[in-house]
XYZ file of C-alpha atoms in Angstrom:
570
model
C 78.330 15.191 81.252
C 74.922 16.813 81.122
C 74.298 20.210 82.597
C 71.639 21.674 84.838
C 69.236 24.501 84.206
C 70.829 27.792 83.331
C 70.952 29.374 86.759
C 73.892 31.566 87.730
C 76.138 29.807 90.181
C 75.154 26.287 89.125
C 77.567 23.909 87.374
C 75.598 23.976 84.162
C 75.728 27.755 84.020
C 79.474 27.523 83.502
C 78.938 24.903 80.832
C 76.417 26.952 78.922
C 78.546 30.086 79.003
C 81.323 28.131 77.338
C 79.202 26.036 75.029
C 80.542 27.794 71.946
C 84.112 26.732 72.802
C 83.352 23.449 74.529
C 84.533 20.996 71.915
C 87.995 21.934 70.845
C 89.099 18.557 69.428
C 92.325 17.228 70.810
C 92.432 14.303 68.410
C 91.285 14.955 64.854
C 90.913 11.296 63.866
C 87.524 10.623 62.173
C 86.366 8.304 64.975
C 87.146 10.961 67.589
C 85.432 13.690 65.582
C 82.316 11.522 65.355
C 82.240 11.078 69.128
C 82.810 14.806 69.693
C 79.765 15.390 67.500
C 77.713 12.769 69.376
C 78.497 14.236 72.800
C 77.914 17.786 71.530
C 74.499 16.655 70.297
C 73.691 15.120 73.714
C 74.685 18.326 75.498
C 72.697 20.446 73.076
C 69.617 18.278 73.580
C 69.860 17.833 77.365
C 71.918 20.889 78.321
C 68.947 22.632 79.951
C 67.742 19.591 81.898
C 68.041 19.951 85.678
C 70.031 16.983 86.964
C 70.467 18.028 90.585
C 70.090 14.715 92.504
C 68.354 16.465 95.402
C 65.514 17.767 93.242
C 64.399 14.201 92.640
C 63.518 13.872 96.303
C 60.609 16.277 96.017
C 57.039 15.064 95.758
C 56.123 17.317 92.847
C 54.284 14.899 90.550
C 54.562 17.108 87.459
C 58.319 17.571 87.932
C 58.823 13.845 88.462
C 56.780 13.032 85.362
C 58.776 15.480 83.275
C 62.017 14.021 84.608
C 60.919 10.447 83.858
C 60.184 11.511 80.277
C 63.603 13.132 79.862
C 65.305 10.150 81.481
C 63.628 7.657 79.140
C 64.568 9.803 76.149
C 68.201 9.959 77.308
C 68.319 6.175 77.736
C 67.015 5.686 74.188
C 69.591 8.112 72.776
C 72.419 6.329 74.581
C 71.271 3.012 73.122
C 71.512 4.522 69.626
C 75.110 5.657 70.209
C 76.466 2.156 70.696
C 77.883 -0.184 73.338
C 80.260 2.279 75.003
C 77.502 4.765 75.753
C 75.146 1.980 76.831
C 77.717 0.689 79.304
C 78.475 4.192 80.581
C 74.733 4.741 81.010
C 74.474 1.517 83.001
C 77.425 2.587 85.170
C 75.868 6.025 85.670
C 72.775 4.262 86.975
C 74.885 3.232 89.990
C 75.887 6.837 90.791
C 73.149 8.271 92.970
C 75.530 11.098 93.871
C 75.408 12.358 90.274
C 71.858 11.739 89.025
C 68.310 11.935 90.442
C 66.188 8.794 90.973
C 64.257 9.097 87.684
C 67.493 8.913 85.693
C 68.910 6.114 87.830
C 65.792 4.053 87.128
C 65.763 4.748 83.378
C 69.473 4.080 82.889
C 69.362 0.881 84.951
C 66.856 -0.481 82.402
C 69.216 0.178 79.505
C 69.382 -2.862 77.244
C 72.292 -3.583 74.942
C 70.603 -6.366 73.000
C 71.832 -6.497 69.424
C 71.588 -8.828 66.482
C 73.689 -11.944 67.131
C 76.845 -12.525 65.135
C 76.836 -15.288 62.507
C 77.789 -18.698 63.852
C 80.817 -18.804 61.548
C 82.285 -15.730 63.279
C 81.695 -17.197 66.742
C 83.181 -20.511 65.642
C 86.318 -18.764 64.401
C 86.754 -16.796 67.640
C 86.343 -19.902 69.815
C 88.747 -21.968 67.722
C 91.369 -19.189 67.639
C 91.155 -18.684 71.395
C 91.066 -22.338 72.451
C 93.501 -23.513 69.776
C 91.273 -26.443 68.862
C 88.291 -27.095 66.616
C 84.873 -26.784 68.221
C 84.058 -30.392 67.369
C 87.155 -31.515 69.283
C 86.461 -29.353 72.325
C 82.701 -29.874 72.570
C 80.406 -32.796 72.023
C 77.786 -30.322 70.789
C 77.645 -26.554 70.350
C 74.348 -24.810 69.612
C 74.595 -22.381 66.715
C 71.813 -20.077 67.958
C 72.794 -18.034 71.036
C 70.682 -18.064 74.187
C 71.620 -14.427 74.776
C 73.156 -11.659 72.693
C 74.500 -8.286 73.853
C 76.808 -5.589 72.553
C 79.904 -7.039 74.228
C 79.292 -10.687 73.437
C 76.855 -13.552 73.195
C 76.271 -16.842 74.999
C 75.831 -20.293 73.443
C 74.831 -23.553 75.070
C 77.185 -26.474 74.582
C 77.992 -29.921 75.946
C 81.513 -31.058 76.786
C 82.723 -34.541 75.997
C 81.503 -36.471 79.004
C 78.077 -34.823 79.128
C 78.748 -31.673 81.185
C 76.358 -28.913 80.065
C 78.047 -25.532 79.749
C 77.384 -21.987 78.630
C 80.067 -20.447 76.405
C 80.344 -16.657 76.534
C 82.112 -15.273 73.452
C 83.255 -11.664 73.113
C 82.509 -9.833 69.863
C 85.610 -9.364 67.693
C 86.890 -5.766 67.709
C 84.631 -4.597 70.546
C 87.574 -3.864 72.868
C 89.261 -1.580 70.298
C 85.951 0.204 69.658
C 85.364 0.877 73.341
C 88.954 2.019 73.935
C 88.677 4.500 71.034
C 85.380 5.847 72.388
C 86.829 6.202 75.880
C 89.858 8.074 74.500
C 87.506 10.517 72.785
C 85.496 10.989 75.968
C 88.703 11.487 77.961
C 89.636 14.475 75.785
C 86.191 15.955 76.397
C 86.385 15.260 80.151
C 89.780 16.971 80.418
C 88.401 20.048 78.669
C 85.347 20.086 80.956
C 87.521 19.890 84.070
C 89.738 22.740 82.859
C 87.127 25.129 81.462
C 83.746 24.559 83.150
C 82.299 24.817 86.642
C 80.490 21.539 86.002
C 83.748 19.696 85.323
C 85.505 21.171 88.323
C 82.638 20.268 90.654
C 82.030 16.705 89.454
C 85.611 15.878 88.343
C 84.548 14.242 85.104
C 88.065 12.977 84.342
C 88.144 11.017 87.612
C 84.652 9.612 87.016
C 85.557 8.562 83.464
C 88.744 6.884 84.756
C 86.597 4.841 87.169
C 84.267 3.879 84.314
C 87.243 2.910 82.119
C 88.603 0.637 84.847
C 85.200 -1.057 85.288
C 84.651 -1.510 81.536
C 88.122 -2.918 80.919
C 87.592 -5.366 83.781
C 84.255 -6.420 82.305
C 85.924 -7.017 78.918
C 88.462 -9.393 80.476
C 86.702 -12.738 80.815
C 89.614 -14.172 82.788
C 88.836 -11.683 85.543
C 85.184 -12.709 85.428
C 86.270 -16.342 85.701
C 88.281 -15.499 88.835
C 85.257 -13.676 90.262
C 83.083 -16.738 89.645
C 85.596 -19.037 91.322
C 86.095 -16.732 94.315
C 82.427 -15.960 94.972
C 81.475 -19.606 94.441
C 84.022 -20.504 97.133
C 82.850 -17.718 99.456
C 79.232 -18.921 99.220
C 79.981 -22.605 99.790
C 78.092 -22.431 103.111
C 74.919 -21.341 101.287
C 73.616 -24.518 99.573
C 70.635 -22.699 98.038
C 72.891 -20.113 96.334
C 74.382 -21.493 93.114
C 77.243 -19.887 91.173
C 78.358 -21.485 87.866
C 81.619 -23.410 87.992
C 84.297 -22.371 85.486
C 85.905 -24.701 82.940
C 89.336 -23.094 83.182
C 90.919 -25.061 80.315
C 88.272 -23.670 77.954
C 88.384 -20.056 79.170
C 90.497 -17.120 77.915
C 90.267 -13.322 78.017
C 87.551 -13.371 75.299
C 85.943 -16.815 75.793
C 84.423 -17.948 79.089
C 83.120 -21.489 79.530
C 81.082 -22.179 82.659
C 78.355 -24.476 83.916
C 74.952 -23.979 82.349
C 72.326 -23.300 85.024
C 68.734 -23.554 83.885
C 66.112 -21.500 85.627
C 63.372 -18.895 85.563
C 63.684 -15.190 86.284
C 62.316 -14.307 89.701
C 60.046 -11.727 88.051
C 58.461 -14.442 85.885
C 57.432 -16.848 88.627
C 53.783 -17.849 88.881
C 51.823 -17.918 92.122
C 51.808 -21.716 92.414
C 55.594 -21.901 92.040
C 56.051 -19.201 94.689
C 54.164 -21.362 97.199
C 56.534 -24.304 96.596
C 59.837 -22.432 96.829
C 59.326 -20.810 100.271
C 60.214 -17.350 98.996
C 60.654 -15.803 102.433
C 63.353 -18.304 103.422
C 65.081 -17.935 100.045
C 65.046 -14.118 100.327
C 66.571 -14.418 103.799
C 69.367 -16.620 102.430
C 69.915 -14.171 99.573
C 70.295 -11.156 101.869
C 72.562 -13.024 104.238
C 74.735 -14.211 101.334
C 75.134 -10.685 99.982
C 75.784 -9.186 103.411
C 78.542 -11.763 103.858
C 80.015 -10.842 100.471
C 80.007 -7.143 101.391
C 80.915 -7.137 105.084
C 83.122 -10.226 105.415
C 84.529 -11.300 102.032
C 85.034 -7.806 100.594
C 84.032 -8.990 97.091
C 80.380 -8.802 96.031
C 78.313 -9.366 92.906
C 77.360 -5.800 92.004
C 74.594 -6.479 89.479
C 71.976 -8.718 91.129
C 69.019 -7.475 89.090
C 66.177 -9.977 88.505
C 67.596 -10.989 85.098
C 70.815 -12.233 86.710
C 69.091 -14.218 89.462
C 67.230 -17.355 88.378
C 65.124 -19.863 90.279
C 66.428 -23.315 89.344
C 64.226 -26.430 89.026
C 65.542 -27.450 92.484
C 64.167 -24.133 93.858
C 67.654 -22.765 94.406
C 68.824 -19.295 93.396
C 71.386 -19.140 90.568
C 73.647 -16.058 90.453
C 74.785 -15.222 86.911
C 76.937 -12.649 85.095
C 79.743 -11.663 87.446
C 81.389 -9.237 85.053
C 80.543 -6.359 87.396
C 81.751 -6.799 90.963
C 82.553 -4.455 93.817
C 85.480 -4.601 96.219
C 85.365 -3.285 99.772
C 88.504 -2.965 101.889
C 88.543 -3.647 105.620
C 88.204 -0.004 106.664
C 85.148 0.395 104.401
C 83.668 -2.831 105.763
C 83.847 -1.486 109.323
C 82.097 1.760 108.371
C 79.525 -0.033 106.182
C 78.654 -2.237 109.132
C 78.074 0.906 111.223
C 76.081 2.469 108.384
C 73.767 -0.511 107.839
C 73.354 -1.054 111.586
C 72.409 2.606 111.989
C 69.846 2.347 109.196
C 68.327 -0.860 110.548
C 67.956 0.741 114.008
C 66.944 4.170 112.615
C 69.963 5.809 114.289
C 70.598 8.862 112.123
C 73.640 10.080 114.054
C 75.420 6.736 113.624
C 74.604 6.730 109.896
C 75.947 10.268 109.471
C 79.178 9.463 111.331
C 79.731 6.335 109.217
C 79.037 8.251 105.992
C 81.596 10.915 106.971
C 84.236 8.261 107.625
C 83.455 6.515 104.337
C 83.802 9.697 102.290
C 86.131 12.625 101.976
C 84.903 16.185 102.459
C 86.069 18.450 99.614
C 85.544 21.504 101.792
C 86.771 21.092 105.407
C 84.427 23.937 106.449
C 81.249 22.219 105.253
C 78.141 22.586 107.409
C 78.387 19.519 109.647
C 75.218 20.372 111.576
C 73.087 20.686 108.439
C 74.506 17.406 107.116
C 73.653 15.538 110.325
C 70.143 17.021 110.339
C 69.539 15.921 106.745
C 70.719 12.347 107.456
C 68.671 12.111 110.649
C 65.589 13.262 108.724
C 66.073 10.532 106.107
C 66.729 7.762 108.627
C 64.099 9.007 111.067
C 61.358 8.472 108.473
C 61.988 4.717 108.744
C 60.344 4.708 112.172
C 57.058 5.914 110.707
C 57.159 3.782 107.546
C 55.147 0.673 106.927
C 56.953 -2.599 106.257
C 56.295 -2.572 102.510
C 57.594 1.009 102.231
C 61.027 0.319 103.736
C 63.740 -0.231 101.122
C 67.288 -0.329 102.448
C 68.794 0.330 99.026
C 66.681 3.465 98.596
C 67.740 4.757 102.020
C 71.422 4.167 101.201
C 70.996 6.033 97.894
C 69.350 8.962 99.706
C 72.256 9.057 102.162
C 74.743 9.076 99.273
C 72.830 11.901 97.561
C 72.947 13.911 100.783
C 76.710 13.323 100.984
C 77.130 14.580 97.413
C 75.041 17.685 98.151
C 77.244 18.407 101.202
C 80.413 18.141 99.104
C 81.500 14.767 100.504
C 83.184 12.583 97.893
C 82.018 8.981 98.255
C 84.096 6.121 96.735
C 82.599 4.581 93.599
C 82.390 1.180 95.337
C 79.954 2.601 97.879
C 77.743 4.078 95.144
C 77.806 0.658 93.484
C 76.755 -0.876 96.778
C 73.712 1.408 96.945
C 72.539 0.155 93.540
C 73.232 -3.445 94.586
C 71.036 -3.102 97.678
C 68.265 -1.541 95.596
C 68.291 -4.566 93.283
C 68.250 -6.885 96.281
C 65.192 -5.044 97.617
C 63.421 -5.693 94.311
C 64.378 -9.370 94.269
C 63.370 -9.790 97.921
C 59.902 -8.356 97.181
C 59.563 -10.667 94.141
C 60.414 -13.707 96.263
C 58.254 -12.660 99.207
C 56.026 -9.549 99.064
C 56.090 -9.270 102.887
C 59.842 -9.823 103.286
C 61.355 -7.314 105.752
C 64.847 -6.450 104.454
C 65.411 -4.113 107.377
C 64.750 -6.839 109.911
C 66.887 -9.281 107.928
C 69.876 -6.941 108.145
C 69.261 -6.458 111.857
C 69.165 -10.223 112.404
C 72.253 -11.038 110.382
C 74.521 -8.098 111.141
C 75.402 -9.392 114.625
C 76.483 -12.851 113.458
C 78.431 -11.322 110.561
C 80.185 -8.961 112.971
C 81.167 -11.971 115.075
C 82.455 -13.673 111.938
C 84.609 -10.642 111.108
C 85.992 -10.550 114.650
C 86.738 -14.275 114.421
C 88.564 -13.743 111.115
C 90.616 -10.971 112.710
C 92.010 -13.588 115.136
C 93.297 -15.856 112.395
C 96.718 -17.423 112.907
C 98.298 -15.175 110.267
C 97.029 -12.002 111.957
C 98.033 -13.240 115.414
C 101.548 -14.051 114.165
C 101.789 -10.578 112.627
C 100.792 -8.922 115.915
C 103.210 -11.131 117.883
C 106.054 -10.266 115.492
C 105.421 -6.535 115.853
C 105.130 -6.902 119.650
C 108.436 -8.817 119.743
C 110.170 -6.045 117.783
C 108.707 -3.394 120.093
C 109.733 -5.208 123.290
C 113.203 -5.899 121.902
C 113.861 -2.246 121.110
C 112.107 -0.831 124.182
C 115.016 -1.042 126.751
C 117.507 0.596 124.380
C 115.122 3.394 123.377
C 114.105 4.005 127.016
C 117.786 4.258 128.002
C 118.484 6.748 125.195
C 115.561 8.959 126.257
C 116.645 8.908 129.927
C 120.213 9.876 128.966
C 118.938 12.834 126.959
C 116.720 13.940 129.867
C 119.530 13.650 132.459
C 121.919 15.611 130.247
C 119.295 18.284 129.556
C 119.613 17.495 125.831
C 116.059 16.417 125.137
C 114.571 18.477 122.353
C 110.979 18.414 121.126
C 110.370 19.475 117.535
C 106.976 20.998 116.873
C 105.895 21.640 113.310
C 104.269 25.025 113.371
C 104.001 28.055 111.140
C 107.157 29.432 109.492
C 108.455 31.788 112.211
C 110.984 33.416 109.876
C 108.311 34.253 107.329
C 105.995 35.447 110.089
C 108.652 37.802 111.448
C 109.332 39.129 107.945
C 105.632 39.823 107.547
C 105.376 41.591 110.903
C 108.476 43.643 110.081
C 106.983 44.649 106.753
C 103.769 45.737 108.497
C 105.762 47.772 111.042
C 107.804 49.403 108.257
C 104.626 50.308 106.367
C 103.100 51.873 109.493
C 106.298 53.828 110.243
C 106.558 55.049 106.653
C 102.926 56.111 106.737
C 103.450 58.074 109.953
C 106.537 59.834 108.533
C 104.671 60.759 105.335
C 101.765 62.034 107.410
C 104.209 64.166 109.417
C 105.671 65.566 106.180
C 102.213 66.511 104.917
C 101.141 68.098 108.235
C 104.492 69.915 108.546
C 104.309 71.260 104.988
C 100.775 72.517 105.687
C 102.015 74.408 108.746
C 105.041 75.843 106.859
C 102.719 77.081 104.122
C 101.568 79.793 106.539
C 105.143 81.177 106.909
C 105.795 83.876 104.303
C 109.247 83.601 102.633
C 110.882 85.057 99.536
C 111.589 81.524 98.262
C 108.408 80.409 96.561
C 107.368 77.517 94.260
C 104.172 77.772 92.198
C 103.340 80.849 94.235
C 103.483 78.969 97.579
C 106.189 79.036 100.245
C 109.094 77.036 98.767
C 110.099 75.003 101.839
C 106.506 73.865 102.387
C 106.195 72.819 98.737
C 109.495 70.868 98.892
C 108.295 68.806 101.870
C 104.849 68.336 100.255
C 106.379 67.101 96.961
C 108.681 64.700 98.845
C 105.645 63.339 100.723
C 103.612 62.997 97.497
C 106.402 61.138 95.624
C 107.083 58.827 98.582
C 103.325 58.133 98.946
C 103.075 57.111 95.275
C 106.112 54.811 95.621
C 104.644 53.271 98.786
C 101.261 52.629 97.117
C 102.961 51.008 94.111
C 104.885 48.658 96.407
C 101.736 47.790 98.360
C 99.629 47.031 95.259
C 102.228 45.185 93.166
C 104.777 43.641 95.560
C 102.992 42.786 98.789
C 101.360 39.314 99.080
């Protein structure tokens, strides 16, 4: 919701022209008015900042430095405005089609750490949700949280029987606060879409609806529990990847109880530990596990930043915080496989074709040649890059930015995937500085493709195909007989949807009538001019009367014809 520099023809230009009428409040409740004021302040402060994603690709050091400064300032301001704006900032950090790299980096570092709630409040929430006293449910429950954020906080506990767990408790009232903020932002987004070039280009209402869906899903801990169970099951063939198990009896929509996994952030590992864990092998397992989630399972952990990936004492990799996940349908999986294969083999044409099939062109007349050239330039640079310079996530983000610049609308899940791959690149480098993510994708993509083909021949799919084939074969003789009867009786008719012939004929008739009328009026004018030379006793305005009569008829008819052309013709 932040404009670009005031250049005519840019989205922000439309915003700035209407800035005086931008915030016509739809809801006059005090909470809404406060948010209108907050967003107006953000636009006033950052309204002249150039947020064209393509500009961030330049190598102008001064421009990049200035952008990094603005981006850091924006991140700080969003933190001051509360949890809703922090979460929206974090979600914006996944949208490379909307923001340049400097802003993506700054917003991805947004922290929503807040002062923890008193233990008495947490105790009351847990007891209300579980319907039992904490002392009955847990053998011990630590009063001090091991992590505190704007949506909730996490406490260590021990179940009766000795099972160590982490209990994630949502802050009371946070859902209502976020819903109210989103309602306020929805009113603003609707106004932007209706009255500004910026809103019409970026469809802020649609983007906000996507953010609302993601935030509401993150606020429902039962959904997160299902994600944990599903991804834990999907990764059962990866013994070095650990996902916390869920204690379903002690989990609700606002309380989530899961296994406690101890470990160290991958960014905090010392050199001696790195030697023991075989970082290269662990990074390979990590990439293969995430490629399987994306290309085979269709459900992937979308926030694998170093804080959510821990090295356990057994030198395994623990995957935490599955509140944010991405879903990829089968059609997207096919195109993503083509996209990643094209990137790994530096095949720009294949990448461009896959990107086109993944997205939806807003303008069917977009410059296809220029788009393909831009993609081939991005992918072609991989051939001349050194190993440590190749980052698959960065390449995917550049491809998505090129799609946005060409007017191709990319699904939010694909933008989320770009951010996921960028985080995996970072983790892979932390585990093994010489790890080749590009080569890892190339190695694993073939076996994953075979796995997808194998899944497509499951018994359920085969039975579905056989059922459809049976129906086709059963109806085929009757339908063939009907077609042959129509052909033999010369009754076969083929209906072709074309233009409206009746309307076309009306249009052609109107054109012919206009031409005929014009010729007749021209004849009247020429004839009256010739009659003006014939002297008669009947005169009008001092000119021969008959000539003037024909001239006036022509003038009146010409005026009537022009009125019909200007006001009635389409």
